[in-house]
Every structure is written in C-alpha cells, then in structure tokens.
Amino acid sequence: MPVIKIKSSLRDYEVHIGPVHAFLEYLVNLEHKCFVVDQNVWHYYADSILRTLTRSETIDFAADEERKTLEGVQEIYEHLLKRSAKRNLTLITVGGGILQDVTGFVASTLYRGINWIFIPTTLLAQADSCIGSKTSLNYQGYKNLIGSFYPPSTVWIDPSFLGTLDAQYFYSGLGEVVKLHIMSGEERTQWLLSAYDSICAMDMAALEHAIETSLEIKIDYITEDEFDTGRRNMLNYGHCIGHALESTSNFRIPHGQAVVVGMILANYIAQRRGILSEEKRRFIERTLLVPSLKIKVYPADLDPRAIVEAMGKDKKRTGSGLALIMLADANGMVRVSDLEAQEVRSALQEMECLL
Ligand SMILES: NC(=O)c1ccc[n+]([C@@H]2O[C@H](COP(=O)([O-])OP(=O)(O)OC[C@H]3O[C@@H](n4cnc5c(N)ncnc54)[C@H](O)[C@@H]3O)[C@@H](O)[C@H]2O)c1
Ligand SMILES: [Zn+2]
C-alpha cells in the first residue's frame, strides 16, 4: 500500500493510499474526536464503510460553495462547542475539497490549532487538494479570498469512495489530474493519454496510479515553495481565468471544470504570444481538455467584461496588469503579469466555436 511522506515546515505528514477500513477502526477508538462527514458521503456510506461511526460523534455537512464561508465555519465551531470540544480534540474530515477547506480552517483556528485528519472522498481532493496545506473560504462572492496554511496530520485516500461520485465532479477532479500531468511534461502526459479511457471507466488500478502520480507532481512544487511565493504559483495554470469563471457563473461550474476551460483559454493566449505552438495546443485540446469538459458552458457564462473584472480581483495579482500562467513549448510553464483584457476577450471569442 503506497505511503507518501510530505515535508512541511508546519508539520511533516503522511498520505496513505488504500482501503480505509482499519484506519477508521483506529479512529473510532480515539477518546476525543469528532467526525465531520459530507452529507452525500454520509448518505451513501453510513451503512457500509462508515458504519462504525456513531451519530453523537458525527456532524454531517452539506458541501456547497455558498457554505464555504465564515458562516459555514461558525456553524461547525458551534456544533463542536456544544459537544464540549477541548484543545485535545481530533477533528476527522470525510469529504471533498469544500469540506476540506471549511474544516481545515476550523482545525487551524479552533484553540489556535487542533489535530486534524483528512479522508478525501472526491477525485479532486484525492489527486490534488488533500496535500499542500491550504485552507480557503469564499468571501462576498469571491473565490478563496480568506484562508490559512494548515496541513492535516494524516491523509488517507481510499479510491473506492469514487464509485458514487456524480460525473460532473468526477470530471472536475479529472481536470486537475490532466493539469498536473500536462505540467509535468511529455512522458507523464503520454501515460495519461494511454490510461485515459481506463480512468474514465473507473478502473481502480489506473485511477490509483493517476492519483499517486498527480500527488508526486504536486509535491515537487509545494515542498520547494510551501507558502506559494514563487514556483508553486505555476500550479495556478488554468486557475487565473478558471477562478473568475467560477465566480461569474455563481459557482454553477465546478472548480476543476472551470480549470479545464481556463487551460483552453490560457493555451490560446500562449499561442498568440508565440510561446506555444498551434500543433501542441490543438493536440492537448483535442485529446485531453475537450474530452474532460463534461458540463455545459453557455456563452453567457463567458461574459468577457465580468470575467476580466473578476480576474482583476484575484488575490494573486501583484502588478497593474492581469496575471496568467501559461504552458510553453520550451521551459515548461511561464508566468506573466502584463496580460491585457483584450487578450482574454479574443481567447473567449475563439473558444466560442468549441461550445
Ligand atoms: N485547499 C486546497 O488546496 C484546494 C485545492 C483545490 C481545490 N480546492 C477547493 O475544492 C473545492 C472542490 O472540491 P471537490 O471537487 O472535491 O468538490 P466538493 O467537495 O464540492 O464535492 C462535490 C460533490 O460531491 C459530493 N461528494 C463528495 N464525495 C462523494 C462521494 N464519494 N460520493 C458521492 N458524492 C460525493 C459532495 O457532497 C458534493 O456535492 C473547491 O471549493 C475548490 O476551491 C481546494
Ligand atoms: Zn484547483
């Protein structure tokens, strides 16, 4: 069973991949603990994988971008305090990226930090967000504006949770898997292409391999730049425009699907700037990006004025221009901070023919 060790200046931690049953047995026997379980996960697994959890030590929480806020955090504080939570509490999260963000923020702030364990249940959380220490909340309609750095003490990934995931969320996670593989170069992109159909058919061995490789690629970026002041920023490929799209669509478009659209648009801009060849752009678009786009994106979602305005409010923006991470033929990834609104508008126009 693979175990990945992650170095963090906050606390080193381990990621285990495999059946979660025995680990859950250990957790339910801890003296001071509380489980926060995604409402849908509770619905599907209360009588199977999660059957040993007691109702009195479990909070079920509906994962919804509108509750990934300070109000959602407050709701969990209140539940915990009603259950007389103390500094020695272990908080165990079972759910996807939304639950991770809300409960990670709770764990990092309650008593200035309590022990936190994360059992991710979506492809996005298993292959991407479960590592990297970030917790994020939406604020006044803007994505991930508030947050903290706080790693869990253990992450346990059991891919068998993925069988009940709705297709739009499966492909949302696949968007991040595709992003990481494209960023890491030719060899891993070729592997992903060869395994793409098996992954979509939920072949467990292919899925597990894709999850493990995605995490390895991400670890490379986060151990070098844990607090996101330099190289880690490249992981924002697809996210600069993607985050704007999530906000302007009022979160109708799931995160990883917005990232796929963000990559398609960033690639158009990279081609126009002469750093990405038309051949490579078309190949990636046809073989990986378009097949991973499973939700309907309406032209109205792509209102250039609203998108450019939302990009202007991005927290990672530093200069007066807009920031963009682009894929390049040589040198891997490139970050610019002089993106013009007109370039975004032209890319949006080009994308219309794909819709
Ligand atoms: N903290 C980070 O580093 C980081 C990184 C990337 C993304 N994120 C955030 O993650 C969020 C997206 O996360 P997500 O894609 O995991 O979505 P999610 O947490 O919203 O879950 C998607 C849906 O699937 C349901 N669900 C979860 N597990 C299930 C299962 N096993 N079976 C059936 N249904 C299940 C949930 O109830 C929800 O309806 C975004 O808010 C994004 O900003 C955070
Ligand atoms: Zn992301």
Coordinates of C-alpha atoms and ligand atoms in Angstrom, one line a residue:
M1 CA 0.0 0.0 0.0
P2 CA 1.7 3.3 -1.1
V3 CA 2.6 5.7 1.7
I4 CA 3.9 9.2 0.7
K5 CA 5.7 11.3 3.2
I6 CA 5.4 15.0 2.9
K7 CA 7.7 17.6 4.4
S8 CA 6.1 20.7 5.7
S9 CA 7.6 23.5 7.8
L10 CA 4.4 23.4 9.8
R11 CA 4.3 19.6 10.4
D12 CA 5.5 16.6 8.3
Y13 CA 2.6 14.3 7.4
E14 CA 1.8 11.1 5.6
V15 CA -0.6 10.2 2.8
H16 CA -1.7 6.6 2.7
I17 CA -3.5 5.1 -0.4
G18 CA -5.6 2.0 0.1
P19 CA -8.7 0.6 2.0
V20 CA -9.6 2.9 4.9
H21 CA -11.4 0.3 7.0
A22 CA -8.6 -0.5 9.6
F23 CA -7.7 3.2 9.9
L24 CA -11.3 4.0 10.7
E25 CA -11.3 1.3 13.4
Y26 CA -8.4 3.1 15.0
L27 CA -10.0 6.5 14.7
V28 CA -13.4 5.4 16.2
N29 CA -11.5 4.2 19.3
L30 CA -9.8 7.6 19.9
E31 CA -11.1 9.2 23.1
H32 CA -11.6 12.8 22.0
K33 CA -12.6 13.0 18.4
C34 CA -15.4 14.3 16.1
F35 CA -16.1 13.3 12.5
V36 CA -17.4 15.9 10.0
V37 CA -18.8 14.0 7.1
D38 CA -20.0 15.3 3.7
Q39 CA -23.8 14.9 3.7
N40 CA -23.8 12.9 0.4
V41 CA -21.0 10.7 1.6
W42 CA -22.9 10.0 4.8
H43 CA -26.0 9.1 2.7
Y44 CA -24.0 6.6 0.6
Y45 CA -21.7 5.1 3.2
A46 CA -23.4 5.3 6.7
D47 CA -24.3 1.6 6.5
S48 CA -21.1 0.4 4.8
I49 CA -17.6 2.0 5.0
L50 CA -18.7 4.4 7.7
R51 CA -20.9 2.1 9.7
T52 CA -18.7 2.2 12.9
L53 CA -19.1 6.0 13.3
T54 CA -21.6 6.9 16.0
R55 CA -24.2 9.6 15.3
S56 CA -23.3 11.5 18.5
E57 CA -19.7 12.0 17.3
T58 CA -20.6 12.8 13.7
I59 CA -21.6 16.1 12.1
D60 CA -22.9 15.9 8.6
F61 CA -22.3 19.0 6.5
A62 CA -23.8 19.8 3.0
A63 CA -20.9 20.7 0.7
D64 CA -21.8 23.8 -1.1
E65 CA -19.6 26.7 -2.3
E66 CA -22.1 29.1 -0.6
R67 CA -21.3 27.4 2.7
K68 CA -17.5 27.5 2.2
T69 CA -17.6 30.8 4.1
L70 CA -17.1 32.2 7.6
E71 CA -20.8 31.3 8.3
G72 CA -20.1 27.6 7.5
V73 CA -17.0 27.7 9.8
Q74 CA -19.1 29.3 12.6
E75 CA -21.7 26.5 12.2
I76 CA -19.1 23.9 12.8
Y77 CA -17.5 25.8 15.7
E78 CA -20.9 25.8 17.3
H79 CA -21.5 22.1 16.8
L80 CA -18.1 21.3 18.3
L81 CA -18.5 23.6 21.3
K82 CA -21.9 22.1 22.0
R83 CA -20.1 18.8 22.2
S84 CA -17.7 20.3 24.7
A85 CA -14.7 20.2 22.3
K86 CA -11.4 20.9 24.0
R87 CA -7.9 21.6 22.8
N88 CA -7.1 17.9 22.7
L89 CA -9.9 17.1 20.1
T90 CA -9.0 15.3 16.9
L91 CA -11.2 16.6 14.0
I92 CA -11.7 14.0 11.2
T93 CA -13.0 15.2 7.9
V94 CA -14.6 12.8 5.4
G95 CA -15.5 14.6 2.2
G96 CA -14.3 16.5 -0.8
G97 CA -12.5 19.8 -1.4
I98 CA -15.2 22.0 0.0
L99 CA -15.4 20.1 3.3
Q100 CA -11.6 20.1 3.4
D101 CA -11.5 23.9 3.1
V102 CA -14.1 24.6 5.7
T103 CA -13.0 22.1 8.3
G104 CA -9.3 22.8 7.7
F105 CA -9.9 26.4 8.5
V106 CA -11.9 25.3 11.6
A107 CA -9.0 23.0 12.7
S108 CA -6.4 25.7 12.1
T109 CA -8.2 28.3 14.2
L110 CA -10.1 26.5 17.0
Y111 CA -7.9 26.8 20.1
R112 CA -5.3 28.1 17.6
G113 CA -5.0 24.7 16.0
I114 CA -6.3 21.2 16.8
N115 CA -5.3 17.8 15.5
W116 CA -6.8 17.2 12.0
I117 CA -7.1 14.1 9.9
F118 CA -8.5 14.1 6.3
I119 CA -10.1 11.3 4.4
P120 CA -10.8 12.7 0.9
T121 CA -13.7 11.3 -1.0
T122 CA -13.7 13.1 -4.4
L123 CA -11.2 12.7 -7.2
L124 CA -10.2 16.3 -6.9
A125 CA -9.5 16.0 -3.2
Q126 CA -7.7 12.7 -3.5
A127 CA -5.5 13.7 -6.5
D128 CA -4.8 17.3 -5.7
S129 CA -6.2 19.3 -2.8
C130 CA -5.5 16.9 0.0
I131 CA -1.9 18.0 0.1
G132 CA -0.4 21.5 0.1
S133 CA -1.7 22.8 3.5
K134 CA -4.1 25.3 2.1
T135 CA -7.5 26.0 3.6
S136 CA -9.7 28.6 1.8
L137 CA -13.0 30.3 2.2
N138 CA -15.1 32.3 -0.3
Y139 CA -15.9 35.9 0.8
Q140 CA -18.5 38.2 -0.7
G141 CA -18.8 36.0 -3.8
Y142 CA -15.1 35.9 -4.5
K143 CA -13.3 32.6 -4.6
N144 CA -10.9 31.5 -1.8
L145 CA -10.2 35.1 -0.5
I146 CA -9.7 34.0 3.1
G147 CA -7.6 31.2 4.4
S148 CA -4.7 29.7 6.2
F149 CA -1.9 27.2 5.8
Y150 CA -2.6 24.1 7.9
P151 CA -1.7 20.5 6.9
P152 CA -3.7 17.6 8.3
S153 CA -1.6 15.2 10.4
T154 CA -2.6 12.2 8.2
V155 CA -4.4 11.9 4.8
W156 CA -6.0 8.6 4.0
I157 CA -7.1 8.1 0.4
D158 CA -9.5 5.2 -0.4
P159 CA -10.4 5.3 -4.1
S160 CA -13.3 3.0 -3.5
F161 CA -15.3 6.1 -2.4
L162 CA -15.2 7.4 -6.0
G163 CA -17.7 4.9 -7.3
T164 CA -20.7 7.1 -6.2
L165 CA -19.3 10.4 -7.4
D166 CA -21.5 12.3 -9.8
A167 CA -20.0 12.5 -13.3
Q168 CA -19.6 16.3 -13.2
Y169 CA -17.5 16.0 -10.1
F170 CA -15.5 13.1 -11.3
Y171 CA -14.6 15.1 -14.4
S172 CA -13.9 18.1 -12.3
G173 CA -11.2 16.1 -10.5
L174 CA -10.0 14.7 -13.8
G175 CA -9.4 18.3 -14.9
E176 CA -6.8 18.8 -12.1
V177 CA -5.3 15.4 -12.9
V178 CA -5.0 16.4 -16.5
K179 CA -3.5 19.8 -15.5
L180 CA -0.8 18.2 -13.3
H181 CA 0.2 15.6 -16.0
I182 CA 0.4 18.3 -18.7
M183 CA 2.6 20.5 -16.5
S184 CA 5.0 17.6 -15.8
G185 CA 5.9 17.1 -19.4
E186 CA 5.7 14.7 -22.3
E187 CA 6.3 11.3 -20.6
R188 CA 3.5 11.6 -18.0
T189 CA 1.2 13.2 -20.5
Q190 CA 1.7 10.2 -22.8
W191 CA 0.9 7.8 -19.9
L192 CA -2.3 9.7 -19.1
L193 CA -3.3 9.5 -22.7
S194 CA -2.8 5.8 -22.7
A195 CA -4.7 5.3 -19.5
Y196 CA -7.4 8.0 -20.1
D197 CA -10.2 5.6 -21.1
S198 CA -9.5 3.1 -18.2
I199 CA -9.6 6.0 -15.7
C200 CA -12.9 7.2 -17.1
A201 CA -14.2 3.6 -16.9
M202 CA -13.2 3.7 -13.1
D203 CA -10.5 1.1 -13.5
M204 CA -9.2 1.1 -9.9
A205 CA -5.5 0.3 -10.7
A206 CA -5.4 3.1 -13.4
L207 CA -7.2 5.5 -11.0
E208 CA -4.8 4.8 -8.1
H209 CA -1.8 5.3 -10.4
A210 CA -3.2 8.6 -11.7
I211 CA -3.8 9.8 -8.1
E212 CA -0.4 8.8 -6.9
T213 CA 1.4 10.4 -9.9
S214 CA -0.7 13.6 -9.5
L215 CA 0.4 13.9 -5.9
E216 CA 4.0 13.3 -6.7
I217 CA 3.9 16.0 -9.3
K218 CA 2.3 18.4 -6.9
I219 CA 4.7 17.6 -4.1
D220 CA 7.6 18.8 -6.3
Y221 CA 6.1 22.3 -6.3
I222 CA 4.8 22.5 -2.8
T223 CA 7.9 21.3 -0.9
E224 CA 10.0 23.8 -2.7
D225 CA 7.6 26.7 -2.1
E226 CA 5.2 25.8 0.6
F227 CA 3.8 29.3 1.1
D228 CA 3.2 30.0 -2.5
T229 CA 5.5 32.9 -3.1
G230 CA 7.3 31.6 -6.2
R231 CA 7.3 28.3 -8.2
R232 CA 4.1 26.9 -6.6
N233 CA 2.3 29.7 -8.4
M234 CA 2.7 27.7 -11.6
L235 CA 0.1 25.2 -10.2
N236 CA -2.4 28.0 -11.0
Y237 CA -2.3 27.0 -14.6
G238 CA -5.9 27.1 -15.7
H239 CA -6.9 28.8 -12.4
C240 CA -6.4 32.5 -13.2
I241 CA -9.3 32.6 -15.7
G242 CA -10.9 29.5 -14.0
H243 CA -11.5 31.2 -10.7
A244 CA -13.1 34.1 -12.5
L245 CA -15.4 31.7 -14.3
E246 CA -16.4 30.0 -11.1
S247 CA -17.3 33.4 -9.5
T248 CA -19.1 34.8 -12.6
S249 CA -21.1 31.6 -13.1
N250 CA -22.1 31.9 -9.4
F251 CA -20.3 28.6 -8.8
R252 CA -22.6 26.6 -11.2
I253 CA -19.4 25.4 -12.9
P254 CA -17.5 23.1 -10.6
H255 CA -13.9 24.1 -9.8
G256 CA -12.0 21.5 -11.9
Q257 CA -14.3 22.1 -14.9
A258 CA -13.6 25.8 -14.7
V259 CA -9.9 24.9 -14.6
V260 CA -10.3 22.9 -17.9
V261 CA -11.9 26.0 -19.6
G262 CA -9.1 28.1 -18.0
M263 CA -6.4 25.9 -19.6
I264 CA -8.1 26.0 -23.0
L265 CA -8.2 29.8 -22.8
A266 CA -4.6 30.2 -21.4
N267 CA -3.4 28.0 -24.3
Y268 CA -5.0 30.3 -26.9
I269 CA -3.3 33.3 -25.3
A270 CA 0.1 31.4 -25.1
Q271 CA -0.2 30.6 -28.9
R272 CA -0.9 34.2 -29.7
R273 CA 2.1 35.3 -27.7
G274 CA 4.2 32.8 -29.6
I275 CA 5.3 30.6 -26.7
L276 CA 3.1 27.6 -27.5
S277 CA 2.9 26.0 -31.0
E278 CA -0.5 25.7 -32.7
E279 CA 0.2 22.0 -33.1
K280 CA 0.8 21.3 -29.4
R281 CA -2.2 23.5 -28.4
R282 CA -4.5 21.6 -30.7
F283 CA -3.2 18.2 -29.7
I284 CA -3.7 18.8 -25.9
E285 CA -7.1 20.4 -26.5
R286 CA -8.4 17.5 -28.7
T287 CA -7.0 14.6 -26.7
L288 CA -7.3 15.7 -23.1
L289 CA -9.0 19.1 -22.5
V290 CA -12.2 18.8 -24.6
P291 CA -12.8 15.2 -23.6
S292 CA -12.6 16.3 -19.9
L293 CA -15.1 19.1 -20.3
K294 CA -18.3 17.4 -19.3
I295 CA -20.6 20.3 -18.2
K296 CA -22.4 22.7 -20.5
V297 CA -20.6 26.0 -20.7
Y298 CA -23.0 28.6 -22.1
P299 CA -21.8 31.7 -24.0
A300 CA -23.5 33.8 -21.2
D301 CA -21.1 32.2 -18.7
L302 CA -18.2 33.7 -20.7
D303 CA -19.2 37.3 -20.4
P304 CA -15.8 39.0 -21.1
R305 CA -16.5 42.1 -19.0
A306 CA -17.4 40.1 -15.9
I307 CA -14.5 37.7 -16.3
V308 CA -11.9 40.4 -16.7
E309 CA -13.4 42.3 -13.7
A310 CA -13.3 39.1 -11.6
M311 CA -9.7 38.4 -12.7
G312 CA -8.8 41.9 -11.6
K313 CA -9.9 41.0 -8.1
D314 CA -7.7 37.8 -8.0
K315 CA -5.8 37.7 -4.7
K316 CA -2.6 36.6 -6.5
R317 CA -2.5 39.7 -8.7
T318 CA 0.5 41.8 -7.9
G319 CA 1.2 44.3 -10.7
S320 CA -1.2 46.5 -12.6
G321 CA -1.8 44.0 -15.4
L322 CA -3.6 40.7 -15.1
A323 CA -1.7 37.6 -14.1
L324 CA -1.7 34.4 -16.2
I325 CA 0.2 31.1 -16.1
M326 CA 0.8 29.6 -19.5
L327 CA 2.1 26.3 -20.9
A328 CA 5.1 26.9 -23.2
D329 CA 6.8 24.7 -25.8
A330 CA 10.2 25.1 -24.1
N331 CA 10.8 25.8 -20.4
G332 CA 7.6 24.2 -19.1
M333 CA 5.4 26.9 -17.6
V334 CA 5.6 30.7 -17.9
R335 CA 4.0 33.3 -15.6
V336 CA 3.2 36.8 -16.9
S337 CA 1.6 39.7 -15.1
D338 CA 1.0 42.0 -18.1
L339 CA -2.0 40.3 -19.5
E340 CA -4.3 42.7 -21.4
A341 CA -8.1 42.5 -21.1
Q342 CA -8.2 42.4 -24.9
E343 CA -6.2 39.1 -25.0
V344 CA -8.8 37.5 -22.7
R345 CA -11.6 38.8 -24.9
S346 CA -10.0 37.3 -28.0
A347 CA -9.4 34.0 -26.4
L348 CA -13.1 33.9 -25.2
Q349 CA -14.2 34.6 -28.8
E350 CA -12.0 31.8 -30.1
M351 CA -13.4 29.4 -27.5
E352 CA -17.0 30.0 -28.6
C353 CA -16.5 27.7 -31.6
L354 CA -15.9 24.8 -29.2
L355 CA -19.2 25.3 -27.3
Ligands
LIG1 N1 -7.4 23.6 -0.3 C1 -6.9 23.4 -1.5 O1 -5.7 23.3 -1.7 C2 -7.8 23.3 -2.7 C3 -7.3 22.9 -3.9 C4 -8.1 22.7 -5.0 C5 -9.5 22.9 -4.8 N2 -10.0 23.3 -3.6 C6 -11.4 23.5 -3.5 O2 -12.1 22.3 -3.5 C7 -13.5 22.5 -3.9 C8 -14.0 21.5 -4.9 O3 -13.8 20.2 -4.3 P1 -14.5 18.9 -4.8 O4 -14.4 18.9 -6.3 O5 -13.9 17.8 -4.1 O6 -16.0 19.1 -4.6 P2 -17.0 19.1 -3.4 O7 -16.3 19.0 -2.1 O8 -17.9 20.2 -3.6 O9 -17.8 17.8 -3.7 C9 -18.5 17.7 -4.9 C10 -19.9 17.0 -4.6 O10 -19.7 15.6 -4.5 C11 -20.3 15.1 -3.3 N3 -19.4 14.0 -2.8 C12 -18.2 14.1 -2.2 N4 -17.7 12.8 -2.1 C13 -18.6 12.0 -2.7 C14 -18.7 10.6 -2.9 N5 -17.6 9.8 -2.6 N6 -19.8 10.0 -3.5 C15 -20.8 10.8 -3.9 N7 -20.8 12.2 -3.7 C16 -19.7 12.7 -3.1 C17 -20.4 16.4 -2.4 O11 -21.4 16.2 -1.5 C18 -20.6 17.5 -3.4 O12 -22.0 17.5 -3.7 C19 -13.5 23.9 -4.4 O13 -14.1 24.8 -3.5 C20 -12.0 24.3 -4.6 O14 -11.8 25.7 -4.4 C21 -9.2 23.4 -2.6
ZN2 ZN -7.6 23.7 -8.4

